[in-house]
C-alpha cells in the first residue's frame, strides 16, 4: 500500500507458496556448472507468510513451526532480496515450509519479498533478472502459478488450464543439499519434455502423462537419503494415489489424487513420527 507519489506507507502481507516440480528433467550443464532444466512447476495453497513494513534499517523476525531451520542474519534470502532492491524493510517471516526440502522455501520467500516491494513501492519494478541471482528458482516463484521452467530457471512460460489437482506433500525431516545432489548426478544430458505440452482434461490424465516423464534428481537423492525411497513407496501405497514422485532435489515427495477427500485421507494414513505431511491443492 503506497501513496500516489510512490512514498511507502503501511505494511504488506505476502504468501510464499511451496513450489512442486511435477517433472524435473536435467538436460545439460553450462560451462559455469549450472544445470539446464526442463520442469513442470506448480504451487501449493500452503506456504510461508511474510509481513513487510518499510523501515529505516533492515530487520528480520523469524517465527513459526519451521523457524529453527533458517538463518536469521543477512544471509537469509528475504534480507538478501530486499537488499538487492536497495529497500530497507522490517520483515516478519512465519516459516511453515521445511527448509532445504526441494519445495523452494527460500526462493519462494525471496520472490514474495520482491513482489511485496513492488506492491509497497509502485515506482519500483522487478529486477531485470527476475531475481535469478538470488536463486535459480526465484523467477518461477515470482509467478507462483503453474509454469514450464527452462534454462537454469530464467525461462518461465505460464501453463494455463491445469486441471484441479490435489496432493499430499511428505518430508521425512532429512535436509538434502541441492548442490550435492546436482554434483552426484550420473547423467546430465537427459531428454527434455515434449516441445509442446498436452492439455490435460483431469488429474488422472495429467498423472498418466507425468508417469512417462521424470525427476532426474530422484535416484541421486535416494542414494544420498534412502528414506526418500521409503516415502515414495508409502505415498504410492495410499488409496487413490495417481502418481508418487520427489520434488526438486528432495527430500519432499508428493502424491497426486483426484479430489481433496482422497488427498486428506492419504495424509492421515501417512502420519509417522518426524514426517511433515500436508494435504494441499496445487495450481
Ligand atoms: C533443483 C531445483 C528445481 O526447481 O529446486 P530445489 O531442489 O532447490 O527446490 C532448483 O533448480 C534449485 O534452485 P535454487 O535452490 O534456487 O538454486 P540456487 O540457490 O541458485 O543454487 C543452489 C545450487 O544448485 C546448483 N544449481 C541450481 C540450479 C541449476 N539450474 N543448476 C545448478 O547446478 C547451483 O550450482 C548451486 O550450487
Ligand atoms: N528464507 C529462507 N527459507 C529457507 N531457507 C533459507 C532462507 N534463507 C536462506 N536459506 C538457506 O537456503 C537453503 C536452501 O533452502 P530452501 O530454499 O528451503 O531449499 P530448496 O533449495 O531445497 O528448495 C537452506 O539450507 C537455508 O540455510
mmCIF file of C-alpha atoms and ligand atoms in Angstrom:
data_model
loop_
_atom_site.group_PDB
_atom_site.id
_atom_site.type_symbol
_atom_site.label_atom_id
_atom_site.label_comp_id
_atom_site.label_asym_id
_atom_site.label_seq_id
_atom_site.Cartn_x
_atom_site.Cartn_y
_atom_site.Cartn_z
ATOM 1 C CA UNK A 1 0.000 0.000 0.000
ATOM 2 C CA UNK A 2 1.568 3.244 -1.092
ATOM 3 C CA UNK A 3 0.519 6.794 -1.686
ATOM 4 C CA UNK A 4 0.059 8.081 -5.231
ATOM 5 C CA UNK A 5 3.510 9.665 -5.269
ATOM 6 C CA UNK A 6 5.156 6.294 -4.567
ATOM 7 C CA UNK A 7 6.106 7.051 -0.953
ATOM 8 C CA UNK A 8 5.899 3.799 1.011
ATOM 9 C CA UNK A 9 3.187 3.535 3.614
ATOM 10 C CA UNK A 10 1.789 0.890 5.896
ATOM 11 C CA UNK A 11 2.687 -2.753 5.678
ATOM 12 C CA UNK A 12 2.135 -5.558 3.239
ATOM 13 C CA UNK A 13 1.497 -9.294 3.603
ATOM 14 C CA UNK A 14 2.541 -11.986 1.128
ATOM 15 C CA UNK A 15 2.155 -15.784 0.965
ATOM 16 C CA UNK A 16 5.264 -17.608 -0.241
ATOM 17 C CA UNK A 17 3.729 -20.844 -1.519
ATOM 18 C CA UNK A 18 5.537 -24.186 -1.702
ATOM 19 C CA UNK A 19 6.915 -24.988 -5.166
ATOM 20 C CA UNK A 20 6.454 -28.523 -6.508
ATOM 21 C CA UNK A 21 8.362 -29.878 -9.514
ATOM 22 C CA UNK A 22 5.856 -32.312 -11.103
ATOM 23 C CA UNK A 23 8.673 -33.117 -13.552
ATOM 24 C CA UNK A 24 12.353 -32.220 -13.328
ATOM 25 C CA UNK A 25 14.381 -33.128 -16.403
ATOM 26 C CA UNK A 26 18.105 -32.316 -16.251
ATOM 27 C CA UNK A 27 19.009 -31.747 -19.880
ATOM 28 C CA UNK A 28 22.546 -30.364 -19.828
ATOM 29 C CA UNK A 29 25.168 -28.363 -17.974
ATOM 30 C CA UNK A 30 26.536 -24.897 -18.706
ATOM 31 C CA UNK A 31 30.229 -24.056 -18.704
ATOM 32 C CA UNK A 32 29.768 -22.340 -15.308
ATOM 33 C CA UNK A 33 28.478 -25.587 -13.782
ATOM 34 C CA UNK A 34 24.782 -24.650 -13.587
ATOM 35 C CA UNK A 35 22.457 -27.333 -14.933
ATOM 36 C CA UNK A 36 19.903 -26.897 -17.714
ATOM 37 C CA UNK A 37 16.432 -27.955 -16.640
ATOM 38 C CA UNK A 38 13.016 -28.622 -18.141
ATOM 39 C CA UNK A 39 10.441 -28.696 -15.344
ATOM 40 C CA UNK A 40 6.674 -28.528 -14.939
ATOM 41 C CA UNK A 41 6.309 -26.450 -11.771
ATOM 42 C CA UNK A 42 3.155 -25.913 -9.713
ATOM 43 C CA UNK A 43 2.418 -24.210 -6.377
ATOM 44 C CA UNK A 44 0.530 -25.270 -3.255
ATOM 45 C CA UNK A 45 -2.088 -23.318 -1.320
ATOM 46 C CA UNK A 46 0.322 -23.580 1.611
ATOM 47 C CA UNK A 47 3.477 -21.651 2.335
ATOM 48 C CA UNK A 48 5.456 -19.242 4.447
ATOM 49 C CA UNK A 49 3.821 -15.942 5.421
ATOM 50 C CA UNK A 50 5.649 -12.643 5.244
ATOM 51 C CA UNK A 51 4.771 -9.247 6.678
ATOM 52 C CA UNK A 52 6.801 -6.397 5.189
ATOM 53 C CA UNK A 53 6.988 -2.967 6.814
ATOM 54 C CA UNK A 54 9.081 -0.097 5.411
ATOM 55 C CA UNK A 55 11.795 0.749 7.960
ATOM 56 C CA UNK A 56 14.873 2.900 8.461
ATOM 57 C CA UNK A 57 17.120 -0.164 8.713
ATOM 58 C CA UNK A 58 16.690 -3.831 7.693
ATOM 59 C CA UNK A 59 15.338 -6.172 10.391
ATOM 60 C CA UNK A 60 14.188 -9.796 10.385
ATOM 61 C CA UNK A 61 11.987 -11.660 12.847
ATOM 62 C CA UNK A 62 11.556 -15.358 12.152
ATOM 63 C CA UNK A 63 8.719 -17.278 13.799
ATOM 64 C CA UNK A 64 6.533 -20.280 13.051
ATOM 65 C CA UNK A 65 6.907 -24.066 13.275
ATOM 66 C CA UNK A 66 9.951 -24.272 10.925
ATOM 67 C CA UNK A 67 11.743 -21.153 12.216
ATOM 68 C CA UNK A 68 14.713 -23.111 13.572
ATOM 69 C CA UNK A 69 15.682 -24.343 10.095
ATOM 70 C CA UNK A 70 16.549 -20.951 8.621
ATOM 71 C CA UNK A 71 19.276 -18.347 9.214
ATOM 72 C CA UNK A 72 18.249 -15.121 10.954
ATOM 73 C CA UNK A 73 21.158 -12.975 9.688
ATOM 74 C CA UNK A 74 21.826 -11.151 6.423
ATOM 75 C CA UNK A 75 22.313 -14.490 4.619
ATOM 76 C CA UNK A 76 18.557 -15.141 4.893
ATOM 77 C CA UNK A 77 17.174 -14.868 1.369
ATOM 78 C CA UNK A 78 14.455 -12.419 2.431
ATOM 79 C CA UNK A 79 17.051 -9.879 3.596
ATOM 80 C CA UNK A 80 19.176 -10.542 0.519
ATOM 81 C CA UNK A 81 16.124 -9.950 -1.691
ATOM 82 C CA UNK A 82 15.326 -6.613 -0.030
ATOM 83 C CA UNK A 83 18.991 -5.560 -0.145
ATOM 84 C CA UNK A 84 19.151 -6.423 -3.857
ATOM 85 C CA UNK A 85 16.391 -3.847 -4.412
ATOM 86 C CA UNK A 86 18.056 -1.268 -2.134
ATOM 87 C CA UNK A 87 14.999 -1.211 0.147
ATOM 88 C CA UNK A 88 15.094 -1.319 3.965
ATOM 89 C CA UNK A 89 12.294 -3.458 5.354
ATOM 90 C CA UNK A 90 11.288 -4.830 8.707
ATOM 91 C CA UNK A 91 10.364 -8.396 7.751
ATOM 92 C CA UNK A 92 8.394 -10.896 9.788
ATOM 93 C CA UNK A 93 8.808 -14.380 8.340
ATOM 94 C CA UNK A 94 6.368 -17.031 9.566
ATOM 95 C CA UNK A 95 8.187 -20.160 8.461
ATOM 96 C CA UNK A 96 5.853 -23.085 7.755
ATOM 97 C CA UNK A 97 7.776 -24.912 4.996
ATOM 98 C CA UNK A 98 10.668 -27.236 5.809
ATOM 99 C CA UNK A 99 13.991 -25.781 4.563
ATOM 100 C CA UNK A 100 16.426 -27.430 2.136
ATOM 101 C CA UNK A 101 13.496 -29.606 1.150
ATOM 102 C CA UNK A 102 13.069 -29.328 -2.640
ATOM 103 C CA UNK A 103 9.974 -27.133 -2.327
ATOM 104 C CA UNK A 104 11.781 -23.846 -2.801
ATOM 105 C CA UNK A 105 11.080 -22.310 0.586
ATOM 106 C CA UNK A 106 13.963 -19.847 0.422
ATOM 107 C CA UNK A 107 13.276 -18.979 -3.221
ATOM 108 C CA UNK A 108 9.550 -18.563 -2.533
ATOM 109 C CA UNK A 109 10.352 -16.254 0.397
ATOM 110 C CA UNK A 110 12.742 -14.165 -1.737
ATOM 111 C CA UNK A 111 10.173 -13.921 -4.545
ATOM 112 C CA UNK A 112 7.498 -12.869 -2.035
ATOM 113 C CA UNK A 113 9.753 -10.022 -0.849
ATOM 114 C CA UNK A 114 10.302 -8.861 -4.441
ATOM 115 C CA UNK A 115 6.524 -8.952 -5.107
ATOM 116 C CA UNK A 116 5.885 -7.159 -1.831
ATOM 117 C CA UNK A 117 8.369 -4.371 -2.565
ATOM 118 C CA UNK A 118 6.679 -3.690 -5.905
ATOM 119 C CA UNK A 119 3.302 -3.599 -4.126
ATOM 120 C CA UNK A 120 4.617 -1.193 -1.468
ATOM 121 C CA UNK A 121 6.593 0.875 -3.956
ATOM 122 C CA UNK A 122 4.745 1.111 -7.302
ATOM 123 C CA UNK A 123 7.563 3.368 -8.505
ATOM 124 C CA UNK A 124 9.864 0.333 -8.447
ATOM 125 C CA UNK A 125 9.878 -2.525 -10.954
ATOM 126 C CA UNK A 126 11.010 -6.097 -10.516
ATOM 127 C CA UNK A 127 14.745 -6.731 -11.059
ATOM 128 C CA UNK A 128 15.621 -7.279 -14.717
ATOM 129 C CA UNK A 129 16.880 -10.810 -13.940
ATOM 130 C CA UNK A 130 13.569 -11.613 -12.149
ATOM 131 C CA UNK A 131 15.575 -12.481 -9.037
ATOM 132 C CA UNK A 132 17.650 -15.231 -10.709
ATOM 133 C CA UNK A 133 20.831 -14.038 -8.962
ATOM 134 C CA UNK A 134 19.137 -14.751 -5.599
ATOM 135 C CA UNK A 135 18.347 -18.333 -6.622
ATOM 136 C CA UNK A 136 17.562 -20.279 -9.778
ATOM 137 C CA UNK A 137 14.010 -20.930 -8.535
ATOM 138 C CA UNK A 138 13.170 -17.289 -7.804
ATOM 139 C CA UNK A 139 11.838 -16.354 -11.298
ATOM 140 C CA UNK A 140 9.302 -19.202 -11.288
ATOM 141 C CA UNK A 141 8.392 -18.458 -7.664
ATOM 142 C CA UNK A 142 7.651 -14.831 -8.628
ATOM 143 C CA UNK A 143 4.794 -16.099 -10.762
ATOM 144 C CA UNK A 144 3.685 -18.633 -8.130
ATOM 145 C CA UNK A 145 1.353 -20.346 -10.607
ATOM 146 C CA UNK A 146 1.811 -23.353 -12.920
ATOM 147 C CA UNK A 147 4.665 -22.844 -15.355
ATOM 148 C CA UNK A 148 7.203 -24.621 -17.503
ATOM 149 C CA UNK A 149 10.684 -23.677 -16.295
ATOM 150 C CA UNK A 150 13.725 -23.994 -18.564
ATOM 151 C CA UNK A 151 17.299 -22.762 -18.855
ATOM 152 C CA UNK A 152 18.740 -22.785 -15.349
ATOM 153 C CA UNK A 153 15.431 -21.304 -14.163
ATOM 154 C CA UNK A 154 15.287 -18.000 -16.039
ATOM 155 C CA UNK A 155 12.883 -19.122 -18.756
ATOM 156 C CA UNK A 156 9.374 -19.296 -17.302
ATOM 157 C CA UNK A 157 6.381 -19.983 -19.551
ATOM 158 C CA UNK A 158 2.900 -19.995 -17.992
ATOM 159 C CA UNK A 159 0.942 -23.259 -18.166
ATOM 160 C CA UNK A 160 -2.755 -22.453 -18.325
ATOM 161 C CA UNK A 161 -5.734 -24.747 -17.818
ATOM 162 C CA UNK A 162 -4.134 -27.094 -15.303
ATOM 163 C CA UNK A 163 -6.907 -29.471 -14.136
ATOM 164 C CA UNK A 164 -7.971 -29.341 -10.455
ATOM 165 C CA UNK A 165 -5.115 -31.099 -8.692
ATOM 166 C CA UNK A 166 -4.936 -32.339 -5.115
ATOM 167 C CA UNK A 167 -1.805 -33.620 -3.461
ATOM 168 C CA UNK A 168 -0.095 -34.778 -0.325
ATOM 169 C CA UNK A 169 3.371 -33.420 0.490
ATOM 170 C CA UNK A 170 5.618 -35.559 2.676
ATOM 171 C CA UNK A 171 9.011 -34.535 4.055
ATOM 172 C CA UNK A 172 10.790 -37.109 6.225
ATOM 173 C CA UNK A 173 12.774 -34.498 8.159
ATOM 174 C CA UNK A 174 16.062 -35.023 6.328
ATOM 175 C CA UNK A 175 17.658 -31.912 4.782
ATOM 176 C CA UNK A 176 19.050 -32.549 1.290
ATOM 177 C CA UNK A 177 21.630 -30.205 -0.287
ATOM 178 C CA UNK A 178 20.643 -29.118 -3.797
ATOM 179 C CA UNK A 179 24.296 -28.576 -4.791
ATOM 180 C CA UNK A 180 25.315 -32.049 -3.554
ATOM 181 C CA UNK A 181 22.557 -33.814 -5.483
ATOM 182 C CA UNK A 182 23.357 -31.879 -8.690
ATOM 183 C CA UNK A 183 27.035 -32.831 -8.316
ATOM 184 C CA UNK A 184 26.263 -36.510 -7.834
ATOM 185 C CA UNK A 185 24.046 -36.939 -10.910
ATOM 186 C CA UNK A 186 25.141 -39.899 -13.055
ATOM 187 C CA UNK A 187 23.853 -38.242 -16.269
ATOM 188 C CA UNK A 188 23.354 -34.598 -17.103
ATOM 189 C CA UNK A 189 22.125 -34.873 -20.706
ATOM 190 C CA UNK A 190 18.691 -36.414 -20.334
ATOM 191 C CA UNK A 191 15.853 -35.759 -22.808
ATOM 192 C CA UNK A 192 13.549 -32.738 -22.246
ATOM 193 C CA UNK A 193 9.762 -32.853 -22.056
ATOM 194 C CA UNK A 194 7.942 -32.716 -25.424
ATOM 195 C CA UNK A 195 8.286 -29.332 -27.152
ATOM 196 C CA UNK A 196 4.541 -28.732 -26.796
ATOM 197 C CA UNK A 197 2.876 -29.861 -23.592
ATOM 198 C CA UNK A 198 -0.516 -31.567 -23.881
ATOM 199 C CA UNK A 199 -3.719 -30.130 -22.445
ATOM 200 C CA UNK A 200 -4.826 -32.423 -19.632
ATOM 201 C CA UNK A 201 -8.561 -32.749 -19.051
ATOM 202 C CA UNK A 202 -8.373 -34.053 -15.496
ATOM 203 C CA UNK A 203 -5.953 -35.101 -12.750
ATOM 204 C CA UNK A 204 -5.886 -38.754 -13.867
ATOM 205 C CA UNK A 205 -4.948 -37.761 -17.431
ATOM 206 C CA UNK A 206 -2.220 -35.455 -16.148
ATOM 207 C CA UNK A 207 -0.890 -38.135 -13.783
ATOM 208 C CA UNK A 208 -0.870 -40.695 -16.604
ATOM 209 C CA UNK A 209 1.198 -38.312 -18.716
ATOM 210 C CA UNK A 210 3.515 -37.469 -15.815
ATOM 211 C CA UNK A 211 4.222 -41.182 -15.327
ATOM 212 C CA UNK A 212 6.063 -41.081 -18.663
ATOM 213 C CA UNK A 213 8.140 -38.081 -17.511
ATOM 214 C CA UNK A 214 10.777 -37.989 -14.750
ATOM 215 C CA UNK A 215 12.546 -36.322 -11.869
ATOM 216 C CA UNK A 216 16.166 -36.852 -12.912
ATOM 217 C CA UNK A 217 17.402 -35.973 -9.394
ATOM 218 C CA UNK A 218 15.316 -38.625 -7.631
ATOM 219 C CA UNK A 219 17.728 -41.590 -7.908
ATOM 220 C CA UNK A 220 20.665 -39.499 -6.633
ATOM 221 C CA UNK A 221 18.558 -38.195 -3.723
ATOM 222 C CA UNK A 222 17.501 -41.740 -2.777
ATOM 223 C CA UNK A 223 21.166 -42.792 -2.834
ATOM 224 C CA UNK A 224 22.025 -39.882 -0.502
ATOM 225 C CA UNK A 225 18.935 -40.270 1.710
ATOM 226 C CA UNK A 226 17.361 -43.739 1.363
ATOM 227 C CA UNK A 227 14.318 -42.653 3.379
ATOM 228 C CA UNK A 228 13.195 -40.760 0.233
ATOM 229 C CA UNK A 229 12.563 -44.145 -1.411
ATOM 230 C CA UNK A 230 10.526 -45.228 1.618
ATOM 231 C CA UNK A 231 8.468 -42.026 1.436
ATOM 232 C CA UNK A 232 7.682 -42.553 -2.256
ATOM 233 C CA UNK A 233 6.682 -46.182 -1.618
ATOM 234 C CA UNK A 234 4.449 -45.166 1.298
ATOM 235 C CA UNK A 235 2.721 -42.467 -0.778
ATOM 236 C CA UNK A 236 2.278 -44.811 -3.759
ATOM 237 C CA UNK A 237 0.561 -47.347 -1.473
ATOM 238 C CA UNK A 238 -2.182 -44.923 -0.348
ATOM 239 C CA UNK A 239 -5.733 -45.320 -1.681
ATOM 240 C CA UNK A 240 -6.374 -43.319 -4.842
ATOM 241 C CA UNK A 241 -2.767 -42.254 -5.408
ATOM 242 C CA UNK A 242 -2.369 -41.370 -9.094
ATOM 243 C CA UNK A 243 1.386 -40.676 -9.000
ATOM 244 C CA UNK A 244 4.148 -40.531 -6.360
ATOM 245 C CA UNK A 245 7.402 -38.653 -7.024
ATOM 246 C CA UNK A 246 10.050 -36.448 -5.415
ATOM 247 C CA UNK A 247 10.018 -32.648 -5.830
ATOM 248 C CA UNK A 248 13.178 -30.707 -6.755
ATOM 249 C CA UNK A 249 16.356 -32.115 -5.234
ATOM 250 C CA UNK A 250 14.328 -33.622 -2.356
ATOM 251 C CA UNK A 251 13.652 -34.780 0.190
ATOM 252 C CA UNK A 252 9.988 -33.691 -0.037
ATOM 253 C CA UNK A 253 7.847 -36.054 -2.128
ATOM 254 C CA UNK A 254 4.305 -35.656 -3.396
ATOM 255 C CA UNK A 255 1.349 -37.856 -4.232
ATOM 256 C CA UNK A 256 -1.385 -36.751 -6.628
ATOM 257 C CA UNK A 257 -5.082 -37.502 -6.059
ATOM 258 C CA UNK A 258 -8.298 -36.844 -7.961
ATOM 259 C CA UNK A 259 -10.007 -34.954 -5.131
ATOM 260 C CA UNK A 260 -9.448 -33.270 -1.784
ATOM 261 C CA UNK A 261 -11.067 -36.106 0.162
ATOM 262 C CA UNK A 262 -8.643 -38.727 -1.199
ATOM 263 C CA UNK A 263 -5.689 -36.432 -0.511
ATOM 264 C CA UNK A 264 -6.913 -35.774 3.034
ATOM 265 C CA UNK A 265 -7.368 -39.478 3.807
ATOM 266 C CA UNK A 266 -3.918 -40.223 2.379
ATOM 267 C CA UNK A 267 -2.361 -37.507 4.542
ATOM 268 C CA UNK A 268 -3.933 -39.046 7.642
ATOM 269 C CA UNK A 269 -2.648 -42.512 6.757
ATOM 270 C CA UNK A 270 0.888 -41.199 6.070
ATOM 271 C CA UNK A 271 1.389 -39.737 9.554
ATOM 272 C CA UNK A 272 4.695 -41.017 11.007
ATOM 273 C CA UNK A 273 6.872 -39.647 13.818
ATOM 274 C CA UNK A 274 9.181 -36.974 12.366
ATOM 275 C CA UNK A 275 7.405 -36.768 8.998
ATOM 276 C CA UNK A 276 5.898 -33.455 7.836
ATOM 277 C CA UNK A 277 2.702 -34.348 5.965
ATOM 278 C CA UNK A 278 0.245 -31.877 4.409
ATOM 279 C CA UNK A 279 -2.752 -32.225 2.065
ATOM 280 C CA UNK A 280 -2.761 -29.344 -0.440
ATOM 281 C CA UNK A 281 -4.385 -28.055 -3.591
ATOM 282 C CA UNK A 282 -1.974 -27.378 -6.480
ATOM 283 C CA UNK A 283 -2.302 -24.658 -9.098
HETATM 284 C C1 LIG B 1 16.627 -28.132 -8.049
HETATM 285 C C2 LIG B 1 15.579 -27.040 -8.034
HETATM 286 C C3 LIG B 1 14.485 -27.357 -9.093
HETATM 287 O O1 LIG B 1 13.414 -26.445 -9.042
HETATM 288 O O2 LIG B 1 14.870 -26.905 -6.807
HETATM 289 P P1 LIG B 1 15.203 -27.179 -5.223
HETATM 290 O O3 LIG B 1 15.580 -28.582 -5.024
HETATM 291 O O4 LIG B 1 16.280 -26.250 -4.844
HETATM 292 O O5 LIG B 1 13.902 -26.826 -4.527
HETATM 293 C C4 LIG B 1 16.199 -25.663 -8.417
HETATM 294 O O6 LIG B 1 16.750 -25.684 -9.703
HETATM 295 C C5 LIG B 1 17.251 -25.142 -7.483
HETATM 296 O O7 LIG B 1 17.025 -23.773 -7.359
HETATM 297 P P2 LIG B 1 17.688 -22.926 -6.150
HETATM 298 O O8 LIG B 1 17.617 -23.700 -4.875
HETATM 299 O O9 LIG B 1 17.079 -21.573 -6.193
HETATM 300 O O10 LIG B 1 19.184 -22.919 -6.637
HETATM 301 P P3 LIG B 1 20.412 -21.949 -6.310
HETATM 302 O O11 LIG B 1 20.310 -21.473 -4.904
HETATM 303 O O12 LIG B 1 20.546 -20.957 -7.410
HETATM 304 O O13 LIG B 1 21.616 -22.976 -6.434
HETATM 305 C C6 LIG B 1 21.858 -23.981 -5.449
HETATM 306 C C7 LIG B 1 22.879 -24.949 -6.012
HETATM 307 O O14 LIG B 1 22.314 -25.741 -7.060
HETATM 308 C C8 LIG B 1 23.069 -25.652 -8.254
HETATM 309 N N1 LIG B 1 22.162 -25.455 -9.397
HETATM 310 C C9 LIG B 1 20.999 -24.755 -9.225
HETATM 311 C C10 LIG B 1 20.150 -24.579 -10.290
HETATM 312 C C11 LIG B 1 20.530 -25.101 -11.549
HETATM 313 N N2 LIG B 1 19.741 -24.938 -12.627
HETATM 314 N N3 LIG B 1 21.696 -25.775 -11.691
HETATM 315 C C12 LIG B 1 22.513 -25.963 -10.628
HETATM 316 O O15 LIG B 1 23.565 -26.603 -10.764
HETATM 317 C C13 LIG B 1 23.971 -24.429 -8.104
HETATM 318 O O16 LIG B 1 25.220 -24.684 -8.663
HETATM 319 C C14 LIG B 1 24.083 -24.261 -6.610
HETATM 320 O O17 LIG B 1 25.216 -24.936 -6.129
HETATM 321 N N1 LIG B 2 14.092 -17.704 3.976
HETATM 322 C C1 LIG B 2 14.720 -18.880 3.877
HETATM 323 N N2 LIG B 2 14.000 -20.030 3.922
HETATM 324 C C2 LIG B 2 14.621 -21.219 3.786
HETATM 325 N N3 LIG B 2 15.937 -21.382 3.628
HETATM 326 C C3 LIG B 2 16.700 -20.282 3.572
HETATM 327 C C4 LIG B 2 16.115 -18.995 3.684
HETATM 328 N N4 LIG B 2 17.101 -18.101 3.578
HETATM 329 C C5 LIG B 2 18.237 -18.791 3.408
HETATM 330 N N5 LIG B 2 18.016 -20.105 3.406
HETATM 331 C C6 LIG B 2 19.010 -21.170 3.199
HETATM 332 O O1 LIG B 2 18.769 -21.750 1.914
HETATM 333 C C7 LIG B 2 18.977 -23.151 1.947
HETATM 334 C C8 LIG B 2 18.024 -23.817 0.931
HETATM 335 O O2 LIG B 2 16.719 -23.731 1.440
HETATM 336 P P1 LIG B 2 15.392 -23.913 0.567
HETATM 337 O O3 LIG B 2 15.264 -22.816 -0.419
HETATM 338 O O4 LIG B 2 14.273 -24.072 1.548
HETATM 339 O O5 LIG B 2 15.658 -25.304 -0.115
HETATM 340 P P2 LIG B 2 15.491 -25.923 -1.559
HETATM 341 O O6 LIG B 2 16.500 -25.210 -2.423
HETATM 342 O O7 LIG B 2 15.789 -27.386 -1.395
HETATM 343 O O8 LIG B 2 14.095 -25.722 -2.011
HETATM 344 C C9 LIG B 2 18.751 -23.578 3.383
HETATM 345 O O9 LIG B 2 19.698 -24.534 3.752
HETATM 346 C C10 LIG B 2 18.889 -22.299 4.207
HETATM 347 O O10 LIG B 2 20.046 -22.294 5.012
#
